[in-house]
mmCIF file of C-alpha atoms in Angstrom:
data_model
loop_
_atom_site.group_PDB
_atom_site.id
_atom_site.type_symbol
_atom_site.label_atom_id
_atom_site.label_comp_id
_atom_site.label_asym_id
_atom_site.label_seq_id
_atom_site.Cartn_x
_atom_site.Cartn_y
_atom_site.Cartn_z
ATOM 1 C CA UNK K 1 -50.415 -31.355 -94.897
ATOM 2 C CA UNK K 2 -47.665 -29.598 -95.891
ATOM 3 C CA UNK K 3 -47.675 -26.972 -99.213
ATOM 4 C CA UNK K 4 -45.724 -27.247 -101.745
ATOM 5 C CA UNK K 5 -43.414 -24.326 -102.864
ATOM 6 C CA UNK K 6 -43.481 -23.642 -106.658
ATOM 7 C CA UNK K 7 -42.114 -20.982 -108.635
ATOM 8 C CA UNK K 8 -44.993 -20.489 -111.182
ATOM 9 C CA UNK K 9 -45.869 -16.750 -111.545
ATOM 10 C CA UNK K 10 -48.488 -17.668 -113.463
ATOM 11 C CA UNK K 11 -50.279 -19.842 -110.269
ATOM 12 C CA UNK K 12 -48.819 -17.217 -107.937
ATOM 13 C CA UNK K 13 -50.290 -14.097 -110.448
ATOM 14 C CA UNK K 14 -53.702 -15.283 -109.809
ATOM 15 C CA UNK K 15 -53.791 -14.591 -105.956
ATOM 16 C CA UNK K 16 -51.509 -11.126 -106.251
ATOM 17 C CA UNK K 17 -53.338 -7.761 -108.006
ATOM 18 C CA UNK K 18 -50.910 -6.443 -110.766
ATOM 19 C CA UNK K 19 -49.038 -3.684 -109.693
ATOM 20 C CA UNK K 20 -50.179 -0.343 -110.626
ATOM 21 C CA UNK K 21 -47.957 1.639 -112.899
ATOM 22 C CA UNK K 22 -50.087 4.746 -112.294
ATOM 23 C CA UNK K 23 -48.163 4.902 -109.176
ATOM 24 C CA UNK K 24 -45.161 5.586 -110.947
ATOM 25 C CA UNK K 25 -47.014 8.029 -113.508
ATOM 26 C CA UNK K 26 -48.402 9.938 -110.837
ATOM 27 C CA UNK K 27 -45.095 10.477 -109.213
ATOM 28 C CA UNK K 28 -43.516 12.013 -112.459
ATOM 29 C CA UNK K 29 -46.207 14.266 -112.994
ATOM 30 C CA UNK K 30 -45.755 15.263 -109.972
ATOM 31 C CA UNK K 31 -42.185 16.828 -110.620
ATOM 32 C CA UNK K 32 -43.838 18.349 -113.793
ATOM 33 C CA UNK K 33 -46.087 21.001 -111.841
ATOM 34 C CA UNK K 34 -45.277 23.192 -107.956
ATOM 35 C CA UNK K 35 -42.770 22.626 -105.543
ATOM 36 C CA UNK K 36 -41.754 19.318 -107.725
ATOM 37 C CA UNK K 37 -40.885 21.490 -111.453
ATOM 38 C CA UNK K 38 -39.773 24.485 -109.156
ATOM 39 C CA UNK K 39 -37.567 21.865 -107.041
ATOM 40 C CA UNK K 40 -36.512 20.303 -110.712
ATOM 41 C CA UNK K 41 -35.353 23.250 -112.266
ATOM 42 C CA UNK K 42 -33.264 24.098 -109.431
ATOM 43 C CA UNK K 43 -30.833 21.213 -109.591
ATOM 44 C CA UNK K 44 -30.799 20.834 -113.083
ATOM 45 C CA UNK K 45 -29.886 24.477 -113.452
ATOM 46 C CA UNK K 46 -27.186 24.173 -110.810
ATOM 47 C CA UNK K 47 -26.281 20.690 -112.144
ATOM 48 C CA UNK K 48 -25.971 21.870 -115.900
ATOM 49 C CA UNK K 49 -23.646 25.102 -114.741
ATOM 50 C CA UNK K 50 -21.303 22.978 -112.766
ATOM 51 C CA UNK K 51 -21.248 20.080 -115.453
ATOM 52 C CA UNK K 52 -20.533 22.885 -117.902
ATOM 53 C CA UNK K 53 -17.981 24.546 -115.767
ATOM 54 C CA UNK K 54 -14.523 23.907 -118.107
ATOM 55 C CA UNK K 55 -16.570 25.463 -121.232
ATOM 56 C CA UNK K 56 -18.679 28.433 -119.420
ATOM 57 C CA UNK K 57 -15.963 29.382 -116.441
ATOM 58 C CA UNK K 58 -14.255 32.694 -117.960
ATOM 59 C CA UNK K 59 -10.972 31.387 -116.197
ATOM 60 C CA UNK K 60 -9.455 28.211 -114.791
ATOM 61 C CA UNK K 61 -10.163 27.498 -110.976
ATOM 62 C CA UNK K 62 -7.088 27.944 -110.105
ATOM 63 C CA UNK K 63 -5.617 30.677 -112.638
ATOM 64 C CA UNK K 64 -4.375 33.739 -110.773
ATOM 65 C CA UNK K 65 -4.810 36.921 -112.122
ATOM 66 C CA UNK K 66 -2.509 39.621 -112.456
ATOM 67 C CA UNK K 67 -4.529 42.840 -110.434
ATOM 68 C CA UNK K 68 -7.365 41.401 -109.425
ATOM 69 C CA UNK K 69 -6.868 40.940 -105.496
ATOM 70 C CA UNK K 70 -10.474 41.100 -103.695
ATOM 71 C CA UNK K 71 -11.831 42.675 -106.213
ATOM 72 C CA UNK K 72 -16.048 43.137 -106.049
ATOM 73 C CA UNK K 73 -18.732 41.678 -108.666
ATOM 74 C CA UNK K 74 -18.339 43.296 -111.813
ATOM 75 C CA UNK K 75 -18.644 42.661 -115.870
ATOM 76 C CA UNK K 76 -15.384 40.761 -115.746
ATOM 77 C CA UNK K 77 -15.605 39.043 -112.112
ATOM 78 C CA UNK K 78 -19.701 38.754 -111.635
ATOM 79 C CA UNK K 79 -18.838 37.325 -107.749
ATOM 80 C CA UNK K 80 -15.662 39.451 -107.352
ATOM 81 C CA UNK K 81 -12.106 37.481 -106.696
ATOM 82 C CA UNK K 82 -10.357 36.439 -103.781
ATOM 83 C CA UNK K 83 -7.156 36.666 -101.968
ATOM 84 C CA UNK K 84 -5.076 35.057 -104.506
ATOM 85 C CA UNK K 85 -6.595 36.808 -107.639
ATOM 86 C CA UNK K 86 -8.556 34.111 -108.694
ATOM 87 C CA UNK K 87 -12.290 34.649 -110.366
ATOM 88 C CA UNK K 88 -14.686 33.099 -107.502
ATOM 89 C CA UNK K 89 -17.270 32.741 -110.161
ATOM 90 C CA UNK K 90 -15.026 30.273 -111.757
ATOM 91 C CA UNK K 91 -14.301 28.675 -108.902
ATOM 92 C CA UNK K 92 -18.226 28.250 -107.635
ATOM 93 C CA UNK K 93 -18.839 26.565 -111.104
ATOM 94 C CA UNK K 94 -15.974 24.064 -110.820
ATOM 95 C CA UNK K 95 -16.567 23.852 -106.927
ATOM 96 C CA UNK K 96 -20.702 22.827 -107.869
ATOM 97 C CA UNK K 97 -19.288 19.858 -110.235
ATOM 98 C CA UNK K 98 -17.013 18.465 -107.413
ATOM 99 C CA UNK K 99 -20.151 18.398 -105.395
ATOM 100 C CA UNK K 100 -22.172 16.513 -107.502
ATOM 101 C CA UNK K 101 -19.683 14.285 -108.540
ATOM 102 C CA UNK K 102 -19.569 13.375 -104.474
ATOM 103 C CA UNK K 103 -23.086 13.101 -103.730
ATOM 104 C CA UNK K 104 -23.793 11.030 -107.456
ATOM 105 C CA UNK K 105 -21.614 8.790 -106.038
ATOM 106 C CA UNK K 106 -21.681 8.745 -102.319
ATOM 107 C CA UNK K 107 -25.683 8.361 -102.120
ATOM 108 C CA UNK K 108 -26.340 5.552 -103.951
ATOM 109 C CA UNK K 109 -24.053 3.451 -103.005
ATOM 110 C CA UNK K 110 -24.977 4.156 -99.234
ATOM 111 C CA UNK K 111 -28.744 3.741 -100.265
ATOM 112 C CA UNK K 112 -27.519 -0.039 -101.873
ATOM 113 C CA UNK K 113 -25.721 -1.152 -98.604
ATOM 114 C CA UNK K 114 -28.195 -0.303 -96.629
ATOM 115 C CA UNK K 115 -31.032 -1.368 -98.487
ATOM 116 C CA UNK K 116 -29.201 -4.628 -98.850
ATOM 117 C CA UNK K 117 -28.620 -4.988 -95.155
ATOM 118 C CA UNK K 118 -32.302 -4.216 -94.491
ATOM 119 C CA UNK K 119 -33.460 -7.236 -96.675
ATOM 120 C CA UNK K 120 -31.445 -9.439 -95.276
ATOM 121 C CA UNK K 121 -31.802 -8.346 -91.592
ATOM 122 C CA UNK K 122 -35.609 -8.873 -92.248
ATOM 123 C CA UNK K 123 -34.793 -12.711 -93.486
ATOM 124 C CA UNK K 124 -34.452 -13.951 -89.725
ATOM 125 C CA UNK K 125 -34.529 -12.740 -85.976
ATOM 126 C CA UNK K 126 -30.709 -13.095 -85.418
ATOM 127 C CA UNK K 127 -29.664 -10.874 -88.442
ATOM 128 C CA UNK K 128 -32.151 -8.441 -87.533
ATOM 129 C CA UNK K 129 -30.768 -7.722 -84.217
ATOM 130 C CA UNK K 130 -27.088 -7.740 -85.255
ATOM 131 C CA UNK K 131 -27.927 -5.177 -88.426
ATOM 132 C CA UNK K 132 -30.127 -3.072 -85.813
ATOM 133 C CA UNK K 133 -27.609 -3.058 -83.408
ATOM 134 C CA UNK K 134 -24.613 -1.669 -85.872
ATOM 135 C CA UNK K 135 -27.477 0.781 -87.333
ATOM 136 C CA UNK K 136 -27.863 2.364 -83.099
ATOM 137 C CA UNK K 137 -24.379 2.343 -83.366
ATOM 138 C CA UNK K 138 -23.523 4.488 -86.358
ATOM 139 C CA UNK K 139 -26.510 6.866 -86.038
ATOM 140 C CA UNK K 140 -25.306 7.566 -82.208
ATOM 141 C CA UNK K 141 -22.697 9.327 -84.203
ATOM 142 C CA UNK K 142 -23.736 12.926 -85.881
ATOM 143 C CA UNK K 143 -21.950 12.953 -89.242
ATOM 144 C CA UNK K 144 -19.716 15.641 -88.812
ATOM 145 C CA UNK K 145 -18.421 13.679 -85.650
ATOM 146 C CA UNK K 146 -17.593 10.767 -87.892
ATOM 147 C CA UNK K 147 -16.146 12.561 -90.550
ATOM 148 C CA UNK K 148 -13.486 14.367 -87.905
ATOM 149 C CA UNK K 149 -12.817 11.004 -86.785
ATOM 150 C CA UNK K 150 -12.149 9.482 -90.255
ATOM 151 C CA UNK K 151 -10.194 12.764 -91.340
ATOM 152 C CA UNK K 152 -7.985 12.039 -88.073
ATOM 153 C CA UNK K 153 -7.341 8.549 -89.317
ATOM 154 C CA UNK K 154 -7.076 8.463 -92.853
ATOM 155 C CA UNK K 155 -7.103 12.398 -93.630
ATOM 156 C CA UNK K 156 -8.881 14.763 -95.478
ATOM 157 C CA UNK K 157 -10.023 14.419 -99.497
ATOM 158 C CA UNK K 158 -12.856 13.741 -101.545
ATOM 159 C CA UNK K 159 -12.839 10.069 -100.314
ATOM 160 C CA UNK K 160 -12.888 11.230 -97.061
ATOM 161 C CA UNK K 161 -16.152 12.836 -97.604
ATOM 162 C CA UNK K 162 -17.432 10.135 -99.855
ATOM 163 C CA UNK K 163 -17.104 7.553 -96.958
ATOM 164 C CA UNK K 164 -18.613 9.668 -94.562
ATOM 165 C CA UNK K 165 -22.165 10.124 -96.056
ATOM 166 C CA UNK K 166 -21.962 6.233 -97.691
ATOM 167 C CA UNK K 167 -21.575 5.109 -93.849
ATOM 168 C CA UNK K 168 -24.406 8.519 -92.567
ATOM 169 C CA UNK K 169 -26.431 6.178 -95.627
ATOM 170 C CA UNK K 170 -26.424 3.301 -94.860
ATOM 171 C CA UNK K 171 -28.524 2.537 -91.237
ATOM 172 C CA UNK K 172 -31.379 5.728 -92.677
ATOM 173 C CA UNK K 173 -31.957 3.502 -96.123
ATOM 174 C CA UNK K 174 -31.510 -0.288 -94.188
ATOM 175 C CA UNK K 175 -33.945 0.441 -91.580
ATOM 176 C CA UNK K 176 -36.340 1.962 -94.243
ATOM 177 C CA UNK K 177 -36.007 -1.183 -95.559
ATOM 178 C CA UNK K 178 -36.524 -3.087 -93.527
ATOM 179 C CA UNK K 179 -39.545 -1.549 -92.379
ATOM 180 C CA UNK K 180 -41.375 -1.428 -95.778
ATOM 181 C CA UNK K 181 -40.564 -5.140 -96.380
ATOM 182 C CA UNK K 182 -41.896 -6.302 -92.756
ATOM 183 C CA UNK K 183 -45.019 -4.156 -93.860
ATOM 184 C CA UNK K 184 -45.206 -5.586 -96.719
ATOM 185 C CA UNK K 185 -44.793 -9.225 -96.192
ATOM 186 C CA UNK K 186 -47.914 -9.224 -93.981
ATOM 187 C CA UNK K 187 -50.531 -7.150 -96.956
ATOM 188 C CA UNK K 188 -53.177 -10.222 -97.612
ATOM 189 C CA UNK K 189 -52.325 -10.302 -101.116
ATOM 190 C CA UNK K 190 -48.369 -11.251 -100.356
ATOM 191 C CA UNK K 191 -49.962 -13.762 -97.549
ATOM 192 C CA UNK K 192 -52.089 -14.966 -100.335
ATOM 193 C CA UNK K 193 -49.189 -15.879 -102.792
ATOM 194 C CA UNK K 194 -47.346 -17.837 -100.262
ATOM 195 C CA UNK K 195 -50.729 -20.214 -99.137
ATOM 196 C CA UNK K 196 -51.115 -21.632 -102.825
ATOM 197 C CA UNK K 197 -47.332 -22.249 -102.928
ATOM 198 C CA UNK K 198 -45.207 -19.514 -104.658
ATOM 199 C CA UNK K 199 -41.481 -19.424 -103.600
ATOM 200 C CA UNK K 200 -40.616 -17.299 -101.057
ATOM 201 C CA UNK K 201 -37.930 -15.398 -102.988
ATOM 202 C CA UNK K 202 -40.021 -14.839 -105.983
ATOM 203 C CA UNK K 203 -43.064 -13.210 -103.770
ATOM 204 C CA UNK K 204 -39.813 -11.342 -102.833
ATOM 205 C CA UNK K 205 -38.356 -10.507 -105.275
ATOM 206 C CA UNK K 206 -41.414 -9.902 -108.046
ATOM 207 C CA UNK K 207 -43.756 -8.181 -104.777
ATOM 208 C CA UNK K 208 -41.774 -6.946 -102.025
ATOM 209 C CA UNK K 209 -39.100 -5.301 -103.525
ATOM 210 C CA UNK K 210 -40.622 -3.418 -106.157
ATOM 211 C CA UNK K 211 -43.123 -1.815 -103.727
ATOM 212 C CA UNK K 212 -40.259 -0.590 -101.350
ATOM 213 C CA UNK K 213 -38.870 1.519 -104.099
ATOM 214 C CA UNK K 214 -41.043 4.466 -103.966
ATOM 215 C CA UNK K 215 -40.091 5.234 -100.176
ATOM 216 C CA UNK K 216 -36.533 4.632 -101.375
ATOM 217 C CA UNK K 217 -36.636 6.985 -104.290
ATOM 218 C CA UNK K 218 -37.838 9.592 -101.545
ATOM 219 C CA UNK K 219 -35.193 9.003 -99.311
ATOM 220 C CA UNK K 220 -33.061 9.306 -101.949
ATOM 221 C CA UNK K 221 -34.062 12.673 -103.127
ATOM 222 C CA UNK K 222 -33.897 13.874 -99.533
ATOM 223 C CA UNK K 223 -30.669 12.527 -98.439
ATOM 224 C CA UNK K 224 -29.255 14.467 -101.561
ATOM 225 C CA UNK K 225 -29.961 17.123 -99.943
ATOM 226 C CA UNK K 226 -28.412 16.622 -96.979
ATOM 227 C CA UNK K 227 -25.135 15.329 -98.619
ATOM 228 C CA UNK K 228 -24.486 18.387 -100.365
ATOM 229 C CA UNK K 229 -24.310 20.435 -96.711
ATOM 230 C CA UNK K 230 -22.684 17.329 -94.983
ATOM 231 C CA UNK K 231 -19.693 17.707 -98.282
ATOM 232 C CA UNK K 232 -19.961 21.962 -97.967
ATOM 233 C CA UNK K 233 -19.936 21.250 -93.969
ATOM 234 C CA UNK K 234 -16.562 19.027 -94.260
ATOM 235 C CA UNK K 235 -14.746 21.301 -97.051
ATOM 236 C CA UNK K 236 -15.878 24.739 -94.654
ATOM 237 C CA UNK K 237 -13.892 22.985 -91.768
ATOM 238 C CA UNK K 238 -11.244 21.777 -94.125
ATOM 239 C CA UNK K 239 -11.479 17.912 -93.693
ATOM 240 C CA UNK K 240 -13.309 17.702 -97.085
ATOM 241 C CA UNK K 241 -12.010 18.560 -100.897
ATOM 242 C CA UNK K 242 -8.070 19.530 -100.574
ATOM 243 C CA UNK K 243 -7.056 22.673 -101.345
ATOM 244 C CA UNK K 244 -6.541 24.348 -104.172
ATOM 245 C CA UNK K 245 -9.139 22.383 -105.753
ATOM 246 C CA UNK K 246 -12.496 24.410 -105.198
ATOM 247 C CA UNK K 247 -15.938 23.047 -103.291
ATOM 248 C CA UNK K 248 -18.315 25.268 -102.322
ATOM 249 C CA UNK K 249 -17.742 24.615 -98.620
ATOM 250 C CA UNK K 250 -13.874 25.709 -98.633
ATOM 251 C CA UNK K 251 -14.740 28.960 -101.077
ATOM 252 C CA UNK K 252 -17.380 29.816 -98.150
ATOM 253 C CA UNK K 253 -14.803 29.170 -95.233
ATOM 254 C CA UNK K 254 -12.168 31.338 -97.836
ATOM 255 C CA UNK K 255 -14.651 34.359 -97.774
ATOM 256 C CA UNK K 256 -15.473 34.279 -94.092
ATOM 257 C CA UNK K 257 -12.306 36.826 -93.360
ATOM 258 C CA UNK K 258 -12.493 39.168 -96.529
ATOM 259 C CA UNK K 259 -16.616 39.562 -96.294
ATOM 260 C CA UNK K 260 -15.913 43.594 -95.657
ATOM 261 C CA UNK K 261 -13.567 43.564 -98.883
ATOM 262 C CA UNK K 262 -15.902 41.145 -101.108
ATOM 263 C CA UNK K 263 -19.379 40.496 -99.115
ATOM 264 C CA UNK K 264 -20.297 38.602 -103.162
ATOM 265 C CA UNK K 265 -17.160 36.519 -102.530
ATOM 266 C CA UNK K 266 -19.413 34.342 -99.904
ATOM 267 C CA UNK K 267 -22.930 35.122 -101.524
ATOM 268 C CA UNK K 268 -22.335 33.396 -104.688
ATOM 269 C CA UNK K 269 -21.735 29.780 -102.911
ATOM 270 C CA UNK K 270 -24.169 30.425 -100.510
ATOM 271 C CA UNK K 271 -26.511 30.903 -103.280
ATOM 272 C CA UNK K 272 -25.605 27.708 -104.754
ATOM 273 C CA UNK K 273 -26.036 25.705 -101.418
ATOM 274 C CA UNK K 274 -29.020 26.757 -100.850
ATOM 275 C CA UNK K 275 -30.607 26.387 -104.354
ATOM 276 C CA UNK K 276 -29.165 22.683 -103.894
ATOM 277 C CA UNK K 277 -30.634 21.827 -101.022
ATOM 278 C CA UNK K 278 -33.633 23.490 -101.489
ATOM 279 C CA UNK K 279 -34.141 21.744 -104.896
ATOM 280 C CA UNK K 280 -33.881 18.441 -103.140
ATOM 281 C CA UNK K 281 -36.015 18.878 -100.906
ATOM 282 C CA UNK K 282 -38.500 20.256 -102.864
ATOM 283 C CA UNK K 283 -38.066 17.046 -105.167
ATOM 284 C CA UNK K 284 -38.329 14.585 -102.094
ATOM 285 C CA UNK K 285 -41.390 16.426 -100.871
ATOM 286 C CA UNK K 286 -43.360 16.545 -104.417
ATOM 287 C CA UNK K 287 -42.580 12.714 -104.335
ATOM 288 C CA UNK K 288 -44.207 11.739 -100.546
ATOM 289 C CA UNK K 289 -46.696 13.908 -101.495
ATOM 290 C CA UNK K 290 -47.356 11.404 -105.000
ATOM 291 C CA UNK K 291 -46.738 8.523 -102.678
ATOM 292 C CA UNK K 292 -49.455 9.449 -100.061
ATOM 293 C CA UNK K 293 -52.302 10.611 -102.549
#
């Protein structure tokens, strides 16, 4: 006797628990106390400097000024200038908004693909193995590798590096994905839905999906993290942001041969790197840490 499928989530509510919105509560208070505020404060700091840059930045990014070769910190310069006279201050500022810019885009699209292509490669057996497959092959690649390969081809830019972490993205958030929806499928309650007769895509789409999120939003958080070195990484080799426009990887490969000159013409990006990354990962932790309690 076969079952028939309806699309009632008012039949289908009765065999599936509501889902628990203190999940969600406990996961924003936990970026309002410890490593979460601490990690919060960081990027939005950094975030509100470099978004602020053309209004706070005492010069232009690229303005030269007249005297001031390698100059040190100072009231004027506070992270000294560099071998063209300009302020590196100014530059870091204008350099932090190019980053974000990047990884506000890059990431989420990458997390979109690839959380698309983890849905459907956990529809059917044949999709799964041709999505698995193309995942082994771009994660054989480190993304540095792939981003000299796709500077070789297409060249350097901001697109460049955009491409690079969207495809680095996209196998880490489709085999998530995939994973949490295979887990998911197979909780009694989801099992439950589909005996009295609820549609498969609306135990999908009202169950499944929603519950992959919070191991998304974590992934998300920590592969912000690693986008911002993967963009400084590119821009220190030069195959990421073009010249003269600043990035915080290209001031750091600038200061490299003038550190006994201006040893604050390199600390000041550093800084900023590392407040980045560490933010993000302080953000990414405070959520698996929600997630698991």
């Amino acid at each position: 006797m076969s079952v028939t499928q309806i699309e009632d989530p008012a039949v289908a509510d009765r065999a599936l628990p509501e889902p628990a919105p203190a999940r969600r509560h406990q996961a924003l208070a936990a970026l309002t106390r410890g490593q979460g505020l601490l990690g919060v404060v960081l990027v939005v700091a950094v975030a509100t400097a470099g978004l602020l840059a053309h209004w706070i930045a005492p010069f232009g990014p690229n303005e030269q000024i007249a005297g001031a070769n390698l100059l040190g910190p100072g009231a004027e310069h506070w992270f000294g200038t560099d071998e063209v006279n300009r302020d590196v201050y100014s530059r870091v500022l204008h350099g932090i908004r190019i980053n974000l810019e990047i990884i506000a885009i890059a990431v989420p699209i990458g997390a979109a693909i690839g959380a698309l292509l983890g849905l459907v490669s956990s529809l059917h057996p044949v999709t799964d193995v041709i999505a698995q497959r193309a995942f082994d092959v771009v994660l054989a690649f480190p993304a540095l590798i792939l981003a000299i390969a796709l500077a070789a081809i297409v060249g350097s830019g901001a697109v460049t590096v955009i491409v690079v972490i969207v495809v680095a993205e996209i196998p880490i958030f489709g085999r998530m994905t995939r994973t949490q929806v295979l887990r998911i499928r197979e909780l009694p309650y989801v099992e439950s839905a589909e005996v009295i007769g609820a549609g498969r895509w609306w135990v999908l789409r009202t169950h499944v999906l929603p519950n992959t999120l919070e191991p998304l939003g974590v992934q998300v958080a920590l592969s912000m993290s690693v986008a911002v070195f993967v963009e400084s990484a590119m821009s220190f080799i030069g195959i990421g942001v073009r010249p003269p426009e600043p990035s915080l990887g290209s001031i750091i490969a600038d200061a490299v041969p003038n550190l006994d000159a201006n040893p604050a013409f390199a600390i000041g990006p550093l800084v900023v790197v590392a407040a980045l990354v560490l933010g993000f990962l302080l953000i990414a932790q405070a959520l698996g840490s929600a997630r698991r309690a």
